[in-house]
Coordinates of C-alpha atoms and ligand atoms in Angstrom, one line a residue:
M260 CA 0.0 0.0 0.0
I261 CA 1.2 3.5 -0.6
I262 CA 0.2 6.7 1.2
I263 CA 0.5 9.8 -1.0
M264 CA 0.9 13.0 1.0
K265 CA -0.5 16.4 0.1
P266 CA 2.0 18.8 -1.4
N267 CA 1.8 21.0 1.7
A268 CA 2.1 18.1 4.3
T269 CA 4.5 19.0 7.1
P270 CA 7.5 16.8 8.1
S271 CA 5.8 16.0 11.3
Q272 CA 2.7 14.7 9.5
V273 CA 5.0 12.5 7.3
E274 CA 6.7 11.3 10.5
E275 CA 3.2 10.5 12.0
I276 CA 2.3 8.3 9.0
I277 CA 5.6 6.5 9.1
K278 CA 5.0 5.8 12.8
K279 CA 1.5 4.6 12.1
V280 CA 2.7 2.2 9.4
K281 CA 5.3 0.8 11.8
S282 CA 2.7 0.3 14.5
F283 CA 1.1 -2.3 12.3
G284 CA 4.3 -4.3 12.2
L285 CA 5.2 -3.1 8.7
S286 CA 8.2 -1.3 7.4
A287 CA 7.9 2.1 5.9
H288 CA 9.7 3.3 2.8
L289 CA 9.9 7.0 2.2
S290 CA 10.1 8.4 -1.3
Q291 CA 10.5 12.1 -1.3
G292 CA 10.3 13.6 -4.8
V293 CA 10.3 17.2 -5.8
E294 CA 6.5 17.2 -6.1
T295 CA 5.3 14.3 -4.2
T296 CA 6.1 12.5 -0.9
I297 CA 5.0 8.9 -0.9
I298 CA 5.2 6.4 2.0
G299 CA 5.2 2.8 1.1
A300 CA 4.0 0.2 3.6
I301 CA 5.9 -3.0 3.1
G302 CA 4.9 -6.4 4.5
D303 CA 1.6 -8.2 4.7
T304 CA -0.8 -5.2 4.2
R305 CA -4.0 -7.3 3.5
D306 CA -5.6 -6.4 6.9
L307 CA -4.4 -2.9 7.0
P308 CA -7.3 -0.4 7.8
T309 CA -6.9 2.1 5.0
D310 CA -9.4 4.5 6.5
K311 CA -7.0 5.1 9.4
F312 CA -4.6 6.5 6.8
T313 CA -7.0 8.3 4.5
S314 CA -8.3 10.3 7.5
A315 CA -4.9 11.3 8.8
K316 CA -3.6 14.8 8.5
G317 CA -1.6 15.7 5.4
V318 CA -2.7 12.6 3.5
K319 CA -3.9 13.1 0.0
S320 CA -4.8 9.5 -1.0
V321 CA -4.1 5.8 -0.3
Q322 CA -3.6 3.3 -3.0
K323 CA -3.2 -0.5 -2.9
I324 CA -0.3 -1.8 -4.9
T325 CA -1.4 -4.6 -7.1
Q326 CA 2.0 -5.6 -8.4
P327 CA 4.0 -8.2 -6.4
Y328 CA 7.1 -6.0 -6.4
K329 CA 7.1 -2.9 -4.3
L330 CA 10.4 -1.1 -4.0
A331 CA 11.1 -1.6 -7.7
S332 CA 7.7 -0.2 -8.6
R333 CA 7.2 3.3 -10.1
Q334 CA 4.1 3.6 -7.9
F335 CA 6.4 3.6 -4.9
H336 CA 9.0 5.8 -6.4
P337 CA 7.6 7.9 -9.2
E338 CA 10.8 9.7 -10.1
N339 CA 13.6 7.9 -12.0
S340 CA 16.3 6.4 -9.9
V341 CA 19.6 8.2 -10.7
F342 CA 22.9 7.2 -9.2
P343 CA 26.5 8.1 -9.7
L344 CA 29.0 5.8 -11.4
D345 CA 32.5 7.2 -11.3
G346 CA 32.2 10.5 -13.1
F347 CA 28.8 10.2 -14.6
T348 CA 25.2 9.3 -13.6
V349 CA 23.1 6.4 -14.6
G350 CA 19.3 6.9 -15.1
G351 CA 19.4 10.6 -15.7
E352 CA 20.1 12.6 -18.8
E353 CA 23.4 10.9 -19.5
L354 CA 23.6 7.5 -21.2
A355 CA 25.7 4.6 -19.8
I356 CA 27.8 3.2 -22.5
I357 CA 29.5 0.0 -21.2
A358 CA 31.8 -1.7 -23.6
G359 CA 34.6 -4.3 -23.7
P360 CA 35.2 -7.9 -24.5
C361 CA 33.0 -10.8 -23.5
S362 CA 35.9 -12.2 -21.5
V363 CA 39.2 -10.8 -20.2
E364 CA 41.7 -13.0 -22.1
S365 CA 45.1 -11.4 -21.4
R366 CA 46.6 -8.2 -19.9
D367 CA 47.3 -6.7 -23.4
Q368 CA 43.8 -7.6 -24.8
I369 CA 41.9 -5.9 -22.0
I370 CA 44.1 -2.8 -21.9
E371 CA 44.0 -2.4 -25.6
T372 CA 40.3 -2.7 -25.6
A373 CA 39.8 -0.4 -22.7
I374 CA 41.8 2.4 -24.4
A375 CA 39.9 1.9 -27.7
V376 CA 36.4 2.0 -26.1
K377 CA 37.3 4.9 -24.0
E378 CA 38.5 6.9 -27.0
A379 CA 35.2 6.0 -28.8
G380 CA 33.1 7.4 -26.0
A381 CA 32.4 4.5 -23.6
N382 CA 32.1 5.4 -20.0
A383 CA 32.5 2.0 -18.4
L384 CA 34.5 -1.1 -19.2
R385 CA 33.0 -4.6 -19.3
G386 CA 34.9 -7.9 -19.3
G387 CA 34.1 -11.3 -17.7
V388 CA 36.6 -13.2 -15.6
F389 CA 34.2 -15.8 -14.2
K390 CA 32.3 -17.0 -17.2
P391 CA 29.0 -18.9 -17.2
R392 CA 29.7 -21.1 -20.3
T393 CA 27.2 -23.5 -21.6
S394 CA 29.9 -26.2 -21.9
P395 CA 32.2 -27.0 -19.0
Y396 CA 34.9 -27.6 -21.6
S397 CA 34.8 -24.0 -23.0
F398 CA 37.0 -21.2 -21.7
Q399 CA 35.8 -20.4 -18.2
G400 CA 37.6 -17.1 -17.7
L401 CA 40.9 -16.0 -16.0
G402 CA 39.4 -15.7 -12.6
E403 CA 41.4 -13.6 -10.1
E404 CA 44.3 -13.0 -12.6
G405 CA 41.7 -11.3 -14.8
L406 CA 40.6 -9.1 -12.0
E407 CA 44.2 -7.8 -11.7
Y408 CA 44.2 -7.0 -15.4
L409 CA 40.9 -5.2 -15.1
A410 CA 42.3 -3.1 -12.3
E411 CA 45.2 -2.1 -14.5
A412 CA 42.9 -1.2 -17.4
R413 CA 40.9 0.9 -15.0
E414 CA 44.1 2.6 -13.7
K415 CA 45.1 3.4 -17.3
T416 CA 41.8 4.7 -18.6
G417 CA 39.8 5.7 -15.5
L418 CA 36.9 3.6 -16.7
P419 CA 34.8 1.9 -14.0
I420 CA 34.7 -1.9 -14.2
V421 CA 31.6 -4.0 -14.8
T422 CA 32.1 -7.7 -14.4
E423 CA 30.0 -10.7 -13.7
I424 CA 29.7 -12.4 -10.3
M425 CA 28.4 -16.0 -10.5
S426 CA 28.4 -16.9 -6.8
E427 CA 28.2 -15.3 -3.4
L428 CA 31.6 -17.0 -2.7
Q429 CA 33.2 -14.7 -5.2
L430 CA 32.1 -11.5 -3.4
K431 CA 35.1 -11.3 -1.2
V432 CA 37.7 -11.5 -3.9
M433 CA 35.8 -9.3 -6.3
T434 CA 34.8 -6.4 -4.1
K435 CA 38.0 -4.5 -4.2
F436 CA 38.3 -4.7 -8.0
V437 CA 34.7 -4.2 -9.2
D438 CA 32.7 -1.0 -9.6
V439 CA 29.5 -2.7 -10.9
F440 CA 28.5 -6.3 -10.2
Q441 CA 26.9 -7.9 -13.3
V442 CA 24.4 -10.6 -12.6
G443 CA 24.2 -12.8 -15.7
A444 CA 21.0 -14.1 -17.3
R445 CA 21.7 -17.6 -15.9
N446 CA 21.8 -16.2 -12.3
M447 CA 18.9 -13.9 -12.4
Q448 CA 17.0 -16.1 -10.0
N449 CA 20.0 -17.1 -7.8
Y450 CA 18.3 -15.7 -4.8
D451 CA 21.2 -16.2 -2.4
L452 CA 23.4 -14.2 -4.7
L453 CA 20.8 -11.5 -5.1
R454 CA 20.4 -11.3 -1.3
A455 CA 24.2 -11.0 -0.8
L456 CA 24.4 -8.2 -3.4
G457 CA 21.6 -6.4 -1.7
K458 CA 23.9 -6.0 1.3
T459 CA 26.7 -4.4 -0.8
Q460 CA 26.9 -0.7 -1.6
K461 CA 27.9 -1.2 -5.3
P462 CA 25.7 -0.8 -8.3
I463 CA 24.3 -4.0 -9.8
L464 CA 23.6 -4.7 -13.5
L465 CA 20.9 -7.3 -13.3
K466 CA 20.4 -9.2 -16.6
R467 CA 17.1 -10.6 -17.6
G468 CA 16.9 -14.4 -17.5
L469 CA 16.8 -16.4 -20.8
S470 CA 13.2 -17.2 -20.3
A471 CA 12.2 -14.8 -17.6
T472 CA 9.2 -12.5 -17.8
I473 CA 9.4 -8.8 -17.0
T474 CA 7.6 -9.4 -13.7
E475 CA 10.2 -12.1 -12.8
L476 CA 13.0 -9.7 -13.6
L477 CA 11.4 -7.0 -11.4
M478 CA 11.0 -9.6 -8.6
A479 CA 14.7 -10.4 -8.9
A480 CA 15.5 -6.7 -8.6
E481 CA 13.2 -6.6 -5.5
Y482 CA 15.5 -9.1 -3.8
I483 CA 18.5 -6.7 -4.1
L484 CA 16.5 -3.6 -3.3
S485 CA 14.9 -5.1 -0.2
G486 CA 18.4 -5.8 1.1
G487 CA 19.1 -2.1 1.1
N488 CA 21.0 -1.7 -2.1
K489 CA 19.1 0.8 -4.2
Q490 CA 21.5 1.0 -7.1
V491 CA 20.1 -1.6 -9.5
M492 CA 20.2 -1.3 -13.3
L493 CA 18.0 -3.7 -15.3
C494 CA 19.4 -5.2 -18.5
E495 CA 17.4 -6.6 -21.4
R496 CA 19.7 -9.1 -23.2
G497 CA 17.2 -10.9 -25.4
I498 CA 14.9 -13.8 -24.7
R499 CA 14.4 -17.3 -26.1
T500 CA 11.7 -17.5 -28.7
F501 CA 11.0 -19.8 -31.6
E502 CA 13.1 -17.6 -33.9
T503 CA 16.5 -19.1 -34.7
A504 CA 17.9 -16.5 -37.2
T505 CA 19.4 -14.6 -34.2
R506 CA 20.9 -16.0 -31.0
N507 CA 18.0 -14.4 -29.0
T508 CA 15.1 -12.1 -29.7
T509 CA 15.6 -8.5 -28.5
D510 CA 12.5 -7.7 -26.5
I511 CA 12.4 -4.1 -27.5
N512 CA 9.0 -3.8 -25.9
A513 CA 10.7 -4.5 -22.6
I514 CA 12.3 -1.0 -22.6
P515 CA 9.2 1.2 -22.6
V516 CA 7.3 -1.4 -20.5
L517 CA 10.1 -1.4 -17.8
K518 CA 10.3 2.4 -17.9
N519 CA 6.6 2.5 -17.2
L520 CA 6.6 -0.1 -14.4
T521 CA 9.8 0.8 -12.6
H522 CA 12.0 3.8 -11.7
L523 CA 15.2 1.7 -12.2
P524 CA 17.5 2.5 -15.2
V525 CA 17.2 0.1 -18.2
I526 CA 20.2 -0.9 -20.2
L527 CA 20.1 -2.9 -23.4
D528 CA 22.7 -5.6 -24.4
P529 CA 22.5 -5.8 -28.3
S530 CA 25.4 -8.2 -28.4
H531 CA 23.7 -11.1 -26.6
S532 CA 20.2 -10.1 -27.8
T533 CA 21.2 -10.5 -31.4
G534 CA 24.3 -12.7 -31.2
H535 CA 25.7 -11.2 -34.4
V536 CA 28.0 -8.2 -35.2
D537 CA 25.8 -7.3 -38.2
Y538 CA 22.8 -6.5 -36.0
V539 CA 24.4 -4.8 -33.0
A540 CA 24.3 -1.2 -34.4
A541 CA 20.7 -1.4 -35.5
I542 CA 19.5 -2.7 -32.2
S543 CA 21.6 -0.2 -30.3
R544 CA 19.9 2.6 -32.2
A545 CA 16.5 1.1 -31.6
A546 CA 17.2 0.8 -27.9
I547 CA 18.1 4.5 -27.4
A548 CA 15.1 5.5 -29.5
A549 CA 12.9 3.3 -27.3
G550 CA 14.1 5.1 -24.2
A551 CA 16.9 2.9 -22.8
D552 CA 19.3 4.5 -20.3
G553 CA 22.3 2.9 -21.8
L554 CA 24.0 0.0 -23.7
I555 CA 26.4 -2.8 -22.8
I556 CA 28.3 -3.8 -25.9
E557 CA 30.9 -6.5 -26.6
V558 CA 34.0 -5.1 -28.3
H559 CA 37.2 -7.1 -29.1
P560 CA 40.3 -5.9 -30.9
N561 CA 40.4 -9.2 -32.9
P562 CA 37.0 -10.9 -32.8
H563 CA 38.1 -13.9 -34.9
E564 CA 40.5 -14.9 -32.1
A565 CA 38.1 -14.2 -29.2
L566 CA 37.8 -17.0 -26.6
S567 CA 34.1 -16.3 -26.2
D568 CA 31.4 -14.5 -28.2
G569 CA 33.7 -13.4 -31.1
H570 CA 30.9 -13.6 -33.6
Q571 CA 28.9 -10.9 -31.8
S572 CA 31.9 -8.7 -30.8
L573 CA 32.5 -5.5 -32.7
K574 CA 35.9 -4.3 -33.8
P575 CA 36.8 -0.9 -32.3
D576 CA 36.2 0.9 -35.6
K577 CA 32.7 -0.5 -35.8
F578 CA 32.1 0.6 -32.3
V579 CA 33.3 4.1 -33.1
A580 CA 30.7 4.3 -35.9
L581 CA 27.9 3.0 -33.7
I582 CA 28.6 5.6 -31.0
K583 CA 28.4 8.4 -33.6
Q584 CA 24.9 7.2 -34.6
V585 CA 23.8 6.7 -31.0
K586 CA 24.9 10.2 -30.1
Q587 CA 22.6 11.6 -32.7
I588 CA 19.6 9.5 -31.6
A589 CA 20.4 10.5 -28.0
E590 CA 19.9 14.1 -28.9
V591 CA 16.4 13.5 -30.3
M592 CA 15.6 11.8 -27.0
D593 CA 16.9 14.7 -24.9
R594 CA 19.7 12.5 -23.7
R595 CA 23.5 12.8 -24.1
L596 CA 26.7 10.8 -23.9
A597 CA 28.5 11.5 -20.6
V598 CA 31.6 13.6 -20.8
L599 CA 34.0 12.0 -18.4
K600 CA 35.5 14.1 -15.7
P601 CA 39.0 15.2 -16.6
A602 CA 40.5 13.5 -13.6
S603 CA 39.7 10.1 -15.1
V604 CA 41.5 10.9 -18.4
H605 CA 44.9 9.4 -18.2
Ligands
PEP1929 C1 27.9 -11.7 -20.9 O1 27.6 -10.6 -20.6 O2 29.0 -12.0 -21.4 C2 27.0 -12.8 -20.6 C3 27.3 -14.1 -20.3 O3 25.7 -12.4 -20.7 P1 24.3 -13.1 -20.4 O4 24.4 -13.4 -18.9 O5 23.3 -12.1 -20.7 O6 24.2 -14.4 -21.2
MN1930 MN1 29.3 -12.7 -23.9

């Protein structure tokens, strides 16, 4: 249930409502926007006497939340969630452009890629070191050694690091190297992992499961939010359909639908959603035009030799061309590419 306060409600009236919510054994979530103050009652609200709230001083209206997710819901938090990420903000006017190889393969490969994507206009570096491969015989990632290389790439370019965590057990070793924890499609419903990430202070890039509905994605986000971590980005990365011409089907609908249902930033991954270099630019343009808050794109200096996902990885020159187009579409959408703070230019 949410309690919407009148625009002129006083802080003590807001405080009274919070106290009242708590007196029913529920927790209260305060969302203070520029225009509206909303108090969300979280817990089992089935027997809550709504009239006790509608009649209270300063209250404009009381609404039941029909969706199963609460903290992720736009009803709870009408304004977009905007949070800082090392020199730029995610979810606001600036677009997050996360780029880099599928996997960190060597020191030289990640540093070369980091410099190239930074020059092209990316504002964060991706690269997996713990890889969720379909086959146990495929390259599984460099593990801790890869984290060291990512740290060096960060040192050289100033780009924050986005990398996948597959298990709660990796939290300890990863924390000091990672700026954004990526939760992969295969782990979207690894609830122990989501709970553990909810207790961290770092932003999370939560990818949609291969066959997960939008509601299931939002419920997964709710696990992280309910642990206290409010910095969650959602990532559409294509879903399984009957179509086999592409690796997955980009659910472009998911972008406006998510923007409607939630205040969390929405990022699109055109590399995994199409699975082919030839389609990455078109779907990137479509995503920004559809209202996405950013992109995560696989870029490799030599895709033919990549140890994973080479067929969908762009060469740096193609990435440069893509960014130019995205920049123009961003303008139409009143968005812009972030200009990195000079301190992070090395
Ligand atoms: C990846 O980003 O390289 C990856 C494995 O993505 P997903 O979890 O979306 O398959
Ligand atoms: Mn990949």
